[in-house]
mmCIF file of C-alpha atoms and ligand atoms in Angstrom:
data_model
loop_
_atom_site.group_PDB
_atom_site.id
_atom_site.type_symbol
_atom_site.label_atom_id
_atom_site.label_comp_id
_atom_site.label_asym_id
_atom_site.label_seq_id
_atom_site.Cartn_x
_atom_site.Cartn_y
_atom_site.Cartn_z
ATOM 1 C CA MET A 149 0.000 0.000 0.000
ATOM 2 C CA LYS A 150 2.495 2.594 -1.030
ATOM 3 C CA GLU A 151 2.006 5.718 -3.022
ATOM 4 C CA GLU A 152 4.297 6.857 -5.820
ATOM 5 C CA ASN A 153 6.212 9.178 -3.538
ATOM 6 C CA ASN A 154 6.855 6.125 -1.391
ATOM 7 C CA LYS A 155 4.828 7.548 1.464
ATOM 8 C CA VAL A 156 2.076 5.484 3.055
ATOM 9 C CA ARG A 157 -1.289 7.262 3.337
ATOM 10 C CA LEU A 158 -2.622 5.734 6.504
ATOM 11 C CA THR A 159 -6.008 7.461 6.178
ATOM 12 C CA THR A 160 -6.706 5.691 2.857
ATOM 13 C CA MET A 161 -6.556 2.379 4.688
ATOM 14 C CA SER A 162 -9.725 2.852 6.693
ATOM 15 C CA THR A 163 -13.266 3.945 5.972
ATOM 16 C CA LYS A 164 -13.723 6.038 9.104
ATOM 17 C CA ALA A 165 -11.236 8.256 10.870
ATOM 18 C CA GLY A 166 -10.558 8.717 14.566
ATOM 19 C CA CYS A 167 -13.470 8.999 16.973
ATOM 20 C CA ALA A 168 -15.865 9.094 14.002
ATOM 21 C CA ALA A 169 -15.240 5.332 13.864
ATOM 22 C CA LYS A 170 -17.195 4.898 17.097
ATOM 23 C CA PHE A 171 -20.124 2.501 17.038
ATOM 24 C CA GLY A 172 -22.958 5.013 16.505
ATOM 25 C CA PRO A 173 -24.743 6.566 19.462
ATOM 26 C CA GLY A 174 -27.747 4.481 20.380
ATOM 27 C CA ASN A 175 -26.235 1.294 18.932
ATOM 28 C CA LEU A 176 -24.601 0.338 22.199
ATOM 29 C CA ALA A 177 -27.804 1.054 24.103
ATOM 30 C CA LYS A 178 -29.619 -1.350 21.762
ATOM 31 C CA VAL A 179 -27.041 -4.045 22.472
ATOM 32 C CA MET A 180 -27.266 -3.527 26.206
ATOM 33 C CA ALA A 181 -31.047 -3.664 26.082
ATOM 34 C CA HIS A 182 -30.655 -7.329 25.062
ATOM 35 C CA MET A 183 -28.520 -8.149 28.053
ATOM 36 C CA ASN A 184 -29.088 -8.672 31.708
ATOM 37 C CA LEU A 185 -26.479 -6.074 32.598
ATOM 38 C CA GLN A 186 -26.417 -4.707 36.069
ATOM 39 C CA GLU A 187 -23.891 -2.463 37.681
ATOM 40 C CA ARG A 188 -22.437 -3.862 40.871
ATOM 41 C CA LYS A 189 -24.266 -1.294 42.979
ATOM 42 C CA ASP A 190 -23.668 -3.593 45.949
ATOM 43 C CA ASP A 191 -19.941 -2.859 45.760
ATOM 44 C CA PRO A 192 -19.293 0.172 47.977
ATOM 45 C CA ASN A 193 -15.987 0.852 46.230
ATOM 46 C CA LEU A 194 -17.577 1.390 42.815
ATOM 47 C CA ILE A 195 -17.617 5.171 42.343
ATOM 48 C CA VAL A 196 -18.333 5.469 38.597
ATOM 49 C CA GLY A 197 -19.446 2.475 36.511
ATOM 50 C CA PHE A 198 -20.910 2.075 33.030
ATOM 51 C CA GLY A 199 -24.390 3.174 34.071
ATOM 52 C CA THR A 200 -23.950 6.926 33.656
ATOM 53 C CA CYS A 201 -22.203 7.281 30.245
ATOM 54 C CA ASP A 202 -19.200 8.866 31.928
ATOM 55 C CA ASP A 203 -15.700 9.145 30.488
ATOM 56 C CA ALA A 204 -14.051 6.423 32.547
ATOM 57 C CA GLY A 205 -14.698 4.012 35.384
ATOM 58 C CA VAL A 206 -13.587 4.904 38.897
ATOM 59 C CA TYR A 207 -12.965 2.365 41.653
ATOM 60 C CA LYS A 208 -11.812 3.093 45.186
ATOM 61 C CA ILE A 209 -8.926 0.969 46.441
ATOM 62 C CA ALA A 210 -8.079 2.978 49.588
ATOM 63 C CA PRO A 211 -9.925 5.694 51.545
ATOM 64 C CA ASP A 212 -7.866 8.388 49.773
ATOM 65 C CA TYR A 213 -7.127 6.628 46.488
ATOM 66 C CA ALA A 214 -9.313 5.600 43.551
ATOM 67 C CA LEU A 215 -8.283 4.048 40.239
ATOM 68 C CA ILE A 216 -9.564 5.486 36.958
ATOM 69 C CA GLN A 217 -9.684 3.060 34.028
ATOM 70 C CA THR A 218 -10.434 3.775 30.397
ATOM 71 C CA VAL A 219 -9.668 2.509 26.894
ATOM 72 C CA ASP A 220 -9.794 4.196 23.494
ATOM 73 C CA PHE A 221 -8.506 3.081 20.122
ATOM 74 C CA PHE A 222 -9.348 3.943 16.525
ATOM 75 C CA THR A 223 -8.376 4.036 12.866
ATOM 76 C CA PRO A 224 -5.849 6.538 11.443
ATOM 77 C CA ILE A 225 -6.994 10.143 11.389
ATOM 78 C CA VAL A 226 -3.815 11.482 9.776
ATOM 79 C CA ASP A 227 -1.299 9.968 7.329
ATOM 80 C CA ASP A 228 1.801 10.486 9.419
ATOM 81 C CA PRO A 229 2.276 7.399 11.644
ATOM 82 C CA TYR A 230 3.998 9.236 14.510
ATOM 83 C CA THR A 231 1.261 11.872 14.626
ATOM 84 C CA PHE A 232 -1.455 9.194 14.516
ATOM 85 C CA GLY A 233 0.120 7.456 17.518
ATOM 86 C CA ALA A 234 0.400 10.737 19.408
ATOM 87 C CA ILE A 235 -3.236 11.696 18.738
ATOM 88 C CA ALA A 236 -4.569 8.250 19.675
ATOM 89 C CA ALA A 237 -2.709 8.361 23.007
ATOM 90 C CA THR A 238 -3.723 11.975 23.705
ATOM 91 C CA ASN A 239 -7.349 11.040 23.077
ATOM 92 C CA ALA A 240 -7.174 8.011 25.392
ATOM 93 C CA LEU A 241 -5.427 9.918 28.189
ATOM 94 C CA SER A 242 -8.117 12.594 27.939
ATOM 95 C CA ASP A 243 -10.757 10.424 29.629
ATOM 96 C CA VAL A 244 -8.583 10.264 32.760
ATOM 97 C CA TYR A 245 -8.223 14.048 32.680
ATOM 98 C CA ALA A 246 -11.976 14.422 32.174
ATOM 99 C CA MET A 247 -12.465 12.603 35.484
ATOM 100 C CA GLY A 248 -10.057 14.992 37.190
ATOM 101 C CA GLY A 249 -7.374 12.325 37.474
ATOM 102 C CA THR A 250 -3.679 11.782 36.871
ATOM 103 C CA PRO A 251 -2.561 9.072 34.412
ATOM 104 C CA LEU A 252 -0.350 6.360 35.927
ATOM 105 C CA THR A 253 0.108 3.527 33.451
ATOM 106 C CA ALA A 254 -0.816 2.644 29.871
ATOM 107 C CA LEU A 255 -1.189 -0.483 27.732
ATOM 108 C CA ASN A 256 -1.063 -0.286 23.936
ATOM 109 C CA ILE A 257 -3.780 -1.806 21.749
ATOM 110 C CA CYS A 258 -2.417 -2.515 18.280
ATOM 111 C CA CYS A 259 -4.436 -3.851 15.341
ATOM 112 C CA PHE A 260 -1.760 -3.947 12.672
ATOM 113 C CA SER A 261 -2.023 -5.226 9.120
ATOM 114 C CA THR A 262 0.754 -7.169 7.472
ATOM 115 C CA GLY A 263 2.337 -5.621 4.382
ATOM 116 C CA LEU A 264 3.470 -2.374 5.940
ATOM 117 C CA GLU A 265 7.070 -1.673 6.839
ATOM 118 C CA PRO A 266 7.922 -2.218 10.527
ATOM 119 C CA GLU A 267 9.158 1.398 10.644
ATOM 120 C CA VAL A 268 5.550 2.580 10.217
ATOM 121 C CA TYR A 269 4.399 0.716 13.323
ATOM 122 C CA ALA A 270 7.511 1.767 15.222
ATOM 123 C CA GLU A 271 6.557 5.384 14.556
ATOM 124 C CA ILE A 272 2.932 4.879 15.653
ATOM 125 C CA LEU A 273 4.150 3.315 18.908
ATOM 126 C CA GLN A 274 6.771 6.037 19.389
ATOM 127 C CA GLY A 275 4.124 8.748 18.989
ATOM 128 C CA GLY A 276 1.971 7.029 21.603
ATOM 129 C CA LEU A 277 4.898 6.440 23.976
ATOM 130 C CA ASP A 278 6.019 10.068 23.788
ATOM 131 C CA LYS A 279 2.528 11.332 24.701
ATOM 132 C CA VAL A 280 2.141 8.897 27.599
ATOM 133 C CA THR A 281 5.574 10.018 28.814
ATOM 134 C CA GLU A 282 4.580 13.690 28.453
ATOM 135 C CA ALA A 283 1.553 12.884 30.612
ATOM 136 C CA GLY A 284 3.923 11.562 33.282
ATOM 137 C CA ALA A 285 2.628 8.005 32.903
ATOM 138 C CA VAL A 286 4.411 4.765 32.006
ATOM 139 C CA VAL A 287 3.742 2.343 29.135
ATOM 140 C CA LEU A 288 3.773 -1.149 30.622
ATOM 141 C CA GLY A 289 3.170 -3.173 27.465
ATOM 142 C CA GLY A 290 0.304 -3.978 25.180
ATOM 143 C CA HIS A 291 -1.260 -6.440 22.794
ATOM 144 C CA THR A 292 -1.225 -6.875 19.005
ATOM 145 C CA VAL A 293 -3.765 -8.399 16.630
ATOM 146 C CA THR A 294 -3.427 -8.809 12.874
ATOM 147 C CA ASP A 295 -6.153 -6.751 11.242
ATOM 148 C CA ASN A 296 -6.609 -5.470 7.679
ATOM 149 C CA GLU A 297 -7.805 -2.128 9.017
ATOM 150 C CA ILE A 298 -5.118 -0.511 11.168
ATOM 151 C CA LYS A 299 -6.150 0.617 14.625
ATOM 152 C CA PHE A 300 -4.157 1.938 17.537
ATOM 153 C CA GLY A 301 -4.969 3.185 20.980
ATOM 154 C CA VAL A 302 -4.228 2.928 24.642
ATOM 155 C CA SER A 303 -5.847 1.662 27.798
ATOM 156 C CA VAL A 304 -4.996 4.071 30.589
ATOM 157 C CA THR A 305 -5.091 3.659 34.346
ATOM 158 C CA GLY A 306 -4.994 6.785 36.469
ATOM 159 C CA TYR A 307 -5.773 7.845 39.986
ATOM 160 C CA VAL A 308 -7.776 10.484 41.790
ATOM 161 C CA HIS A 309 -8.819 11.196 45.361
ATOM 162 C CA PRO A 310 -12.311 9.676 45.740
ATOM 163 C CA ASP A 311 -13.696 13.081 46.828
ATOM 164 C CA LYS A 312 -12.195 14.864 43.816
ATOM 165 C CA VAL A 313 -13.741 12.791 40.999
ATOM 166 C CA LEU A 314 -15.218 14.995 38.241
ATOM 167 C CA THR A 315 -18.257 13.374 36.673
ATOM 168 C CA ASN A 316 -20.878 14.287 34.074
ATOM 169 C CA GLY A 317 -23.526 14.547 36.733
ATOM 170 C CA GLY A 318 -22.545 17.512 38.886
ATOM 171 C CA ALA A 319 -23.571 20.508 36.747
ATOM 172 C CA LYS A 320 -25.793 22.957 38.669
ATOM 173 C CA PRO A 321 -28.149 25.721 37.568
ATOM 174 C CA GLY A 322 -26.184 28.970 37.626
ATOM 175 C CA ASP A 323 -22.972 27.298 36.410
ATOM 176 C CA VAL A 324 -21.040 28.595 33.463
ATOM 177 C CA LEU A 325 -19.756 26.244 30.742
ATOM 178 C CA ILE A 326 -16.187 26.462 29.519
ATOM 179 C CA LEU A 327 -14.730 24.624 26.520
ATOM 180 C CA THR A 328 -10.940 24.300 26.316
ATOM 181 C CA LYS A 329 -10.361 23.511 22.613
ATOM 182 C CA PRO A 330 -11.977 24.737 19.373
ATOM 183 C CA ILE A 331 -14.227 22.286 17.505
ATOM 184 C CA GLY A 332 -14.181 21.033 13.912
ATOM 185 C CA THR A 333 -11.796 18.054 13.794
ATOM 186 C CA GLY A 334 -14.400 15.775 12.172
ATOM 187 C CA VAL A 335 -15.028 18.166 9.297
ATOM 188 C CA ILE A 336 -11.306 18.851 8.820
ATOM 189 C CA SER A 337 -10.479 15.132 8.747
ATOM 190 C CA THR A 338 -13.241 14.429 6.247
ATOM 191 C CA ALA A 339 -11.986 17.227 3.997
ATOM 192 C CA PHE A 340 -8.485 15.801 4.206
ATOM 193 C CA LYS A 341 -9.656 12.266 3.445
ATOM 194 C CA ASN A 342 -11.538 13.589 0.388
ATOM 195 C CA ASN A 343 -8.453 15.526 -0.794
ATOM 196 C CA ILE A 344 -10.199 18.894 -0.402
ATOM 197 C CA ILE A 345 -7.469 20.161 1.913
ATOM 198 C CA ASP A 346 -3.858 19.001 2.381
ATOM 199 C CA GLU A 347 -2.102 17.995 5.589
ATOM 200 C CA ALA A 348 -0.685 21.538 5.966
ATOM 201 C CA GLN A 349 -4.267 22.841 6.246
ATOM 202 C CA MET A 350 -4.808 20.307 9.029
ATOM 203 C CA ALA A 351 -2.149 21.989 11.185
ATOM 204 C CA GLU A 352 -4.544 23.636 13.655
ATOM 205 C CA SER A 353 -6.556 20.439 13.997
ATOM 206 C CA ILE A 354 -3.447 18.277 14.442
ATOM 207 C CA THR A 355 -2.027 20.599 17.108
ATOM 208 C CA SER A 356 -5.356 20.521 18.922
ATOM 209 C CA MET A 357 -5.809 16.737 18.728
ATOM 210 C CA SER A 358 -2.282 16.124 20.041
ATOM 211 C CA THR A 359 -2.489 18.597 22.926
ATOM 212 C CA LEU A 360 -3.016 16.856 26.267
ATOM 213 C CA ASN A 361 -5.971 17.956 28.410
ATOM 214 C CA LYS A 362 -3.570 17.766 31.377
ATOM 215 C CA ALA A 363 -3.268 21.525 31.923
ATOM 216 C CA ALA A 364 -7.030 22.022 31.577
ATOM 217 C CA SER A 365 -7.770 19.233 34.054
ATOM 218 C CA GLU A 366 -5.249 20.519 36.592
ATOM 219 C CA ALA A 367 -6.706 24.031 36.310
ATOM 220 C CA ALA A 368 -10.222 22.637 36.882
ATOM 221 C CA GLN A 369 -9.067 20.703 39.959
ATOM 222 C CA LYS A 370 -7.254 23.722 41.377
ATOM 223 C CA ILE A 371 -10.272 26.030 41.064
ATOM 224 C CA GLY A 372 -12.897 23.404 41.947
ATOM 225 C CA VAL A 373 -15.634 22.692 39.392
ATOM 226 C CA ASN A 374 -19.003 20.922 39.397
ATOM 227 C CA ALA A 375 -18.817 18.708 36.291
ATOM 228 C CA CYS A 376 -16.436 17.821 33.503
ATOM 229 C CA THR A 377 -16.309 15.713 30.366
ATOM 230 C CA ASP A 378 -14.272 15.714 27.167
ATOM 231 C CA VAL A 379 -15.831 16.423 23.779
ATOM 232 C CA THR A 380 -15.132 13.469 21.482
ATOM 233 C CA GLY A 381 -17.036 11.199 19.076
ATOM 234 C CA PHE A 382 -20.577 12.263 19.995
ATOM 235 C CA GLY A 383 -19.765 15.900 19.273
ATOM 236 C CA LEU A 384 -20.546 18.991 21.328
ATOM 237 C CA SER A 385 -24.249 18.146 21.374
ATOM 238 C CA GLY A 386 -23.810 14.524 22.419
ATOM 239 C CA HIS A 387 -21.421 15.216 25.254
ATOM 240 C CA SER A 388 -23.376 18.295 26.403
ATOM 241 C CA TYR A 389 -26.483 16.123 26.437
ATOM 242 C CA GLU A 390 -24.722 13.532 28.620
ATOM 243 C CA VAL A 391 -23.824 16.253 31.114
ATOM 244 C CA ALA A 392 -27.314 17.790 31.017
ATOM 245 C CA ALA A 393 -29.108 14.447 31.376
ATOM 246 C CA ALA A 394 -26.836 13.136 34.136
ATOM 247 C CA SER A 395 -27.141 16.451 36.014
ATOM 248 C CA ASN A 396 -30.859 16.922 35.258
ATOM 249 C CA VAL A 397 -30.357 20.469 33.969
ATOM 250 C CA ASN A 398 -30.745 22.449 30.762
ATOM 251 C CA ILE A 399 -27.724 23.767 28.934
ATOM 252 C CA ARG A 400 -27.701 26.986 26.875
ATOM 253 C CA ILE A 401 -24.849 27.476 24.433
ATOM 254 C CA ASN A 402 -24.094 30.761 22.669
ATOM 255 C CA LEU A 403 -22.908 29.819 19.179
ATOM 256 C CA SER A 404 -21.271 33.227 18.754
ATOM 257 C CA GLU A 405 -18.896 32.341 21.605
ATOM 258 C CA LEU A 406 -18.101 28.828 20.399
ATOM 259 C CA PRO A 407 -14.468 28.515 19.258
ATOM 260 C CA VAL A 408 -14.322 26.916 15.793
ATOM 261 C CA MET A 409 -11.248 25.861 13.828
ATOM 262 C CA GLU A 410 -10.327 27.921 10.819
ATOM 263 C CA GLY A 411 -12.007 26.912 7.562
ATOM 264 C CA VAL A 412 -14.518 24.562 9.200
ATOM 265 C CA LEU A 413 -17.676 26.575 8.467
ATOM 266 C CA GLU A 414 -16.665 26.963 4.795
ATOM 267 C CA LEU A 415 -16.017 23.211 4.543
ATOM 268 C CA ILE A 416 -19.444 22.403 6.014
ATOM 269 C CA GLU A 417 -20.956 24.669 3.354
ATOM 270 C CA LYS A 418 -19.211 22.443 0.804
ATOM 271 C CA ASP A 419 -20.952 19.430 2.395
ATOM 272 C CA CYS A 420 -17.798 18.193 4.071
ATOM 273 C CA ILE A 421 -19.642 16.416 6.866
ATOM 274 C CA PRO A 422 -18.468 13.080 8.285
ATOM 275 C CA GLY A 423 -20.917 10.176 8.477
ATOM 276 C CA GLY A 424 -20.590 10.319 12.256
ATOM 277 C CA GLY A 425 -21.925 13.888 12.120
ATOM 278 C CA TYR A 426 -25.159 12.674 10.524
ATOM 279 C CA ASN A 427 -25.400 9.796 13.015
ATOM 280 C CA ASN A 428 -24.946 12.193 15.916
ATOM 281 C CA ARG A 429 -27.569 14.545 14.540
ATOM 282 C CA ASN A 430 -30.073 11.728 14.028
ATOM 283 C CA HIS A 431 -29.589 10.524 17.558
ATOM 284 C CA TYR A 432 -29.210 13.720 19.591
ATOM 285 C CA GLU A 433 -31.365 16.225 17.705
ATOM 286 C CA LYS A 434 -34.498 15.267 19.670
ATOM 287 C CA TRP A 435 -32.916 16.769 22.801
ATOM 288 C CA VAL A 436 -31.625 19.885 21.038
ATOM 289 C CA GLU A 437 -33.403 23.145 20.366
ATOM 290 C CA PHE A 438 -32.239 25.938 18.066
ATOM 291 C CA GLU A 439 -33.516 29.291 19.210
ATOM 292 C CA GLY A 440 -33.963 32.151 16.758
ATOM 293 C CA ASP A 441 -31.988 32.311 13.556
ATOM 294 C CA VAL A 442 -29.365 29.550 13.477
ATOM 295 C CA SER A 443 -27.737 28.685 10.138
ATOM 296 C CA GLU A 444 -27.809 25.154 8.753
ATOM 297 C CA THR A 445 -23.979 25.287 8.856
ATOM 298 C CA LYS A 446 -23.901 25.869 12.605
ATOM 299 C CA LYS A 447 -26.546 23.184 13.069
ATOM 300 C CA SER A 448 -24.179 20.702 11.424
ATOM 301 C CA LEU A 449 -21.207 22.001 13.387
ATOM 302 C CA VAL A 450 -22.646 21.175 16.813
ATOM 303 C CA PHE A 451 -22.984 17.501 15.851
ATOM 304 C CA ASP A 452 -19.467 17.181 14.387
ATOM 305 C CA PRO A 453 -17.671 14.192 15.970
ATOM 306 C CA GLN A 454 -14.460 15.358 17.622
ATOM 307 C CA THR A 455 -11.279 13.386 18.050
ATOM 308 C CA SER A 456 -9.285 14.283 21.159
ATOM 309 C CA GLY A 457 -11.402 17.377 21.791
ATOM 310 C CA GLY A 458 -11.225 19.728 24.741
ATOM 311 C CA LEU A 459 -12.751 19.541 28.192
ATOM 312 C CA LEU A 460 -16.278 20.833 28.711
ATOM 313 C CA ILE A 461 -16.292 22.190 32.255
ATOM 314 C CA SER A 462 -19.271 23.282 34.353
ATOM 315 C CA VAL A 463 -18.099 25.744 36.973
ATOM 316 C CA PRO A 464 -19.959 27.940 39.493
ATOM 317 C CA LYS A 465 -20.374 31.408 38.000
ATOM 318 C CA GLU A 466 -18.356 33.133 40.708
ATOM 319 C CA LYS A 467 -15.340 30.927 39.935
ATOM 320 C CA ALA A 468 -15.571 31.186 36.144
ATOM 321 C CA GLU A 469 -13.239 34.133 35.779
ATOM 322 C CA ALA A 470 -10.615 32.537 38.001
ATOM 323 C CA LEU A 471 -10.826 29.328 35.979
ATOM 324 C CA VAL A 472 -10.433 31.098 32.630
ATOM 325 C CA GLU A 473 -7.442 32.939 34.101
ATOM 326 C CA GLU A 474 -5.946 29.677 35.354
ATOM 327 C CA LEU A 475 -6.557 27.979 31.987
ATOM 328 C CA THR A 476 -4.943 30.871 30.142
ATOM 329 C CA LYS A 477 -1.976 30.883 32.491
ATOM 330 C CA ARG A 478 -1.456 27.201 31.764
ATOM 331 C CA LYS A 479 -1.598 27.898 28.027
ATOM 332 C CA THR A 480 -4.536 25.670 27.137
ATOM 333 C CA LEU A 481 -5.447 26.039 23.479
ATOM 334 C CA ARG A 482 -8.442 28.372 23.409
ATOM 335 C CA SER A 483 -10.486 28.264 26.577
ATOM 336 C CA GLN A 484 -13.728 30.116 26.341
ATOM 337 C CA ILE A 485 -17.018 30.525 28.173
ATOM 338 C CA ILE A 486 -19.595 29.120 25.754
ATOM 339 C CA GLY A 487 -22.773 28.841 27.762
ATOM 340 C CA GLU A 488 -24.631 28.428 31.011
ATOM 341 C CA VAL A 489 -26.565 25.874 33.010
ATOM 342 C CA LEU A 490 -30.266 26.373 33.810
ATOM 343 C CA PRO A 491 -32.789 24.386 35.868
ATOM 344 C CA LYS A 492 -34.337 21.519 33.897
ATOM 345 C CA ALA A 493 -37.421 22.766 32.085
ATOM 346 C CA GLU A 494 -40.487 20.686 31.263
ATOM 347 C CA GLY A 495 -40.226 18.648 28.071
ATOM 348 C CA ASP A 496 -37.523 16.560 26.460
ATOM 349 C CA LYS A 497 -35.122 19.332 25.381
ATOM 350 C CA TYR A 498 -31.814 19.511 27.207
ATOM 351 C CA ILE A 499 -29.707 21.810 25.034
ATOM 352 C CA THR A 500 -30.534 25.176 23.505
ATOM 353 C CA TYR A 501 -28.270 26.805 20.917
ATOM 354 C CA TYR A 502 -28.616 30.463 19.983
ATOM 355 C CA GLU A 503 -26.612 33.157 18.245
ATOM 356 C CA GLY A 504 -26.000 35.638 21.021
ATOM 357 C CA LYS A 505 -23.986 38.761 20.706
ATOM 358 C CA ALA A 506 -20.283 37.992 20.936
ATOM 359 C CA GLU A 507 -18.741 39.851 23.843
HETATM 360 CO CO1 CO B 649 -14.617 11.023 27.127
HETATM 361 CO CO1 CO B 650 -13.490 7.211 25.535
HETATM 362 CO CO1 CO B 651 -15.813 13.087 33.547
#
């Protein structure tokens, strides 16, 4: 699988890229509906299980020490093997940060096809190793499977004080919502895959996807926040919905304040929308309301599946300024207040988008 210039195009080897390769929203719920699955609610050490659609599981092993466990792996989202490895690891580590934790150890998950040079896989693994190291964690090993469609990712174990766990479910009316990275990686990746833009035009997206949410998570823990998640495959709407539903609140997002990657709105106008974006819209739109005049472009944007997106943080209003200051001091990418939390209103809507005046 080599191109004339002798460079492998990893993204041509899979049909879906990055977090857009997730089993669609709703599909997993359908599977689980056929099972007799019950969380071990009888186990007093279980802090966060699979029941609440949170970012990772949390299990207490000592009065002041809980383990966080998560796994994430996917198909190539860029052509460069090292960058793919780095993004996959950054994305996996993010779920530990979304829980307010610190990564400890990592195990690689490698689905590698035969017929590629060993150097390619070495670079993928190196990219992953370097990110895990940057996070202060240690790669302990991993597992390989032969697979025609390349996939790579990491299972991460982290820790957090049991009283400091950040879940989806703590958002409170009066909170302010802060997002720590711009959105648009799904659209950008689709444009790249369809040869509408080149890898140079992916620079902003690549920088964003390979930036750890470490600084953002540490800032959130320092200031003290009510809820946190990371924005990934289900898009801004999907992950906002998970927070709103788990917290039993309504979320209002000002589209004029939403940080968007350069070129993304123009690409959406050219119909550069990933399949995962349509899946997300089909599934989550019933809980979403667009107030006033919202363009079709922005409506697509809020369902765009993100790979290794930023943290969505719900913080008491009086602490919001301090948190933005702390985030800026720690040089997170583009932290911005994007909305607010309101009491749950009657009806099945959880998220309202509107075009407010940008401040
Ligand atoms: Co997550
Ligand atoms: Co995940
Ligand atoms: Co969380």
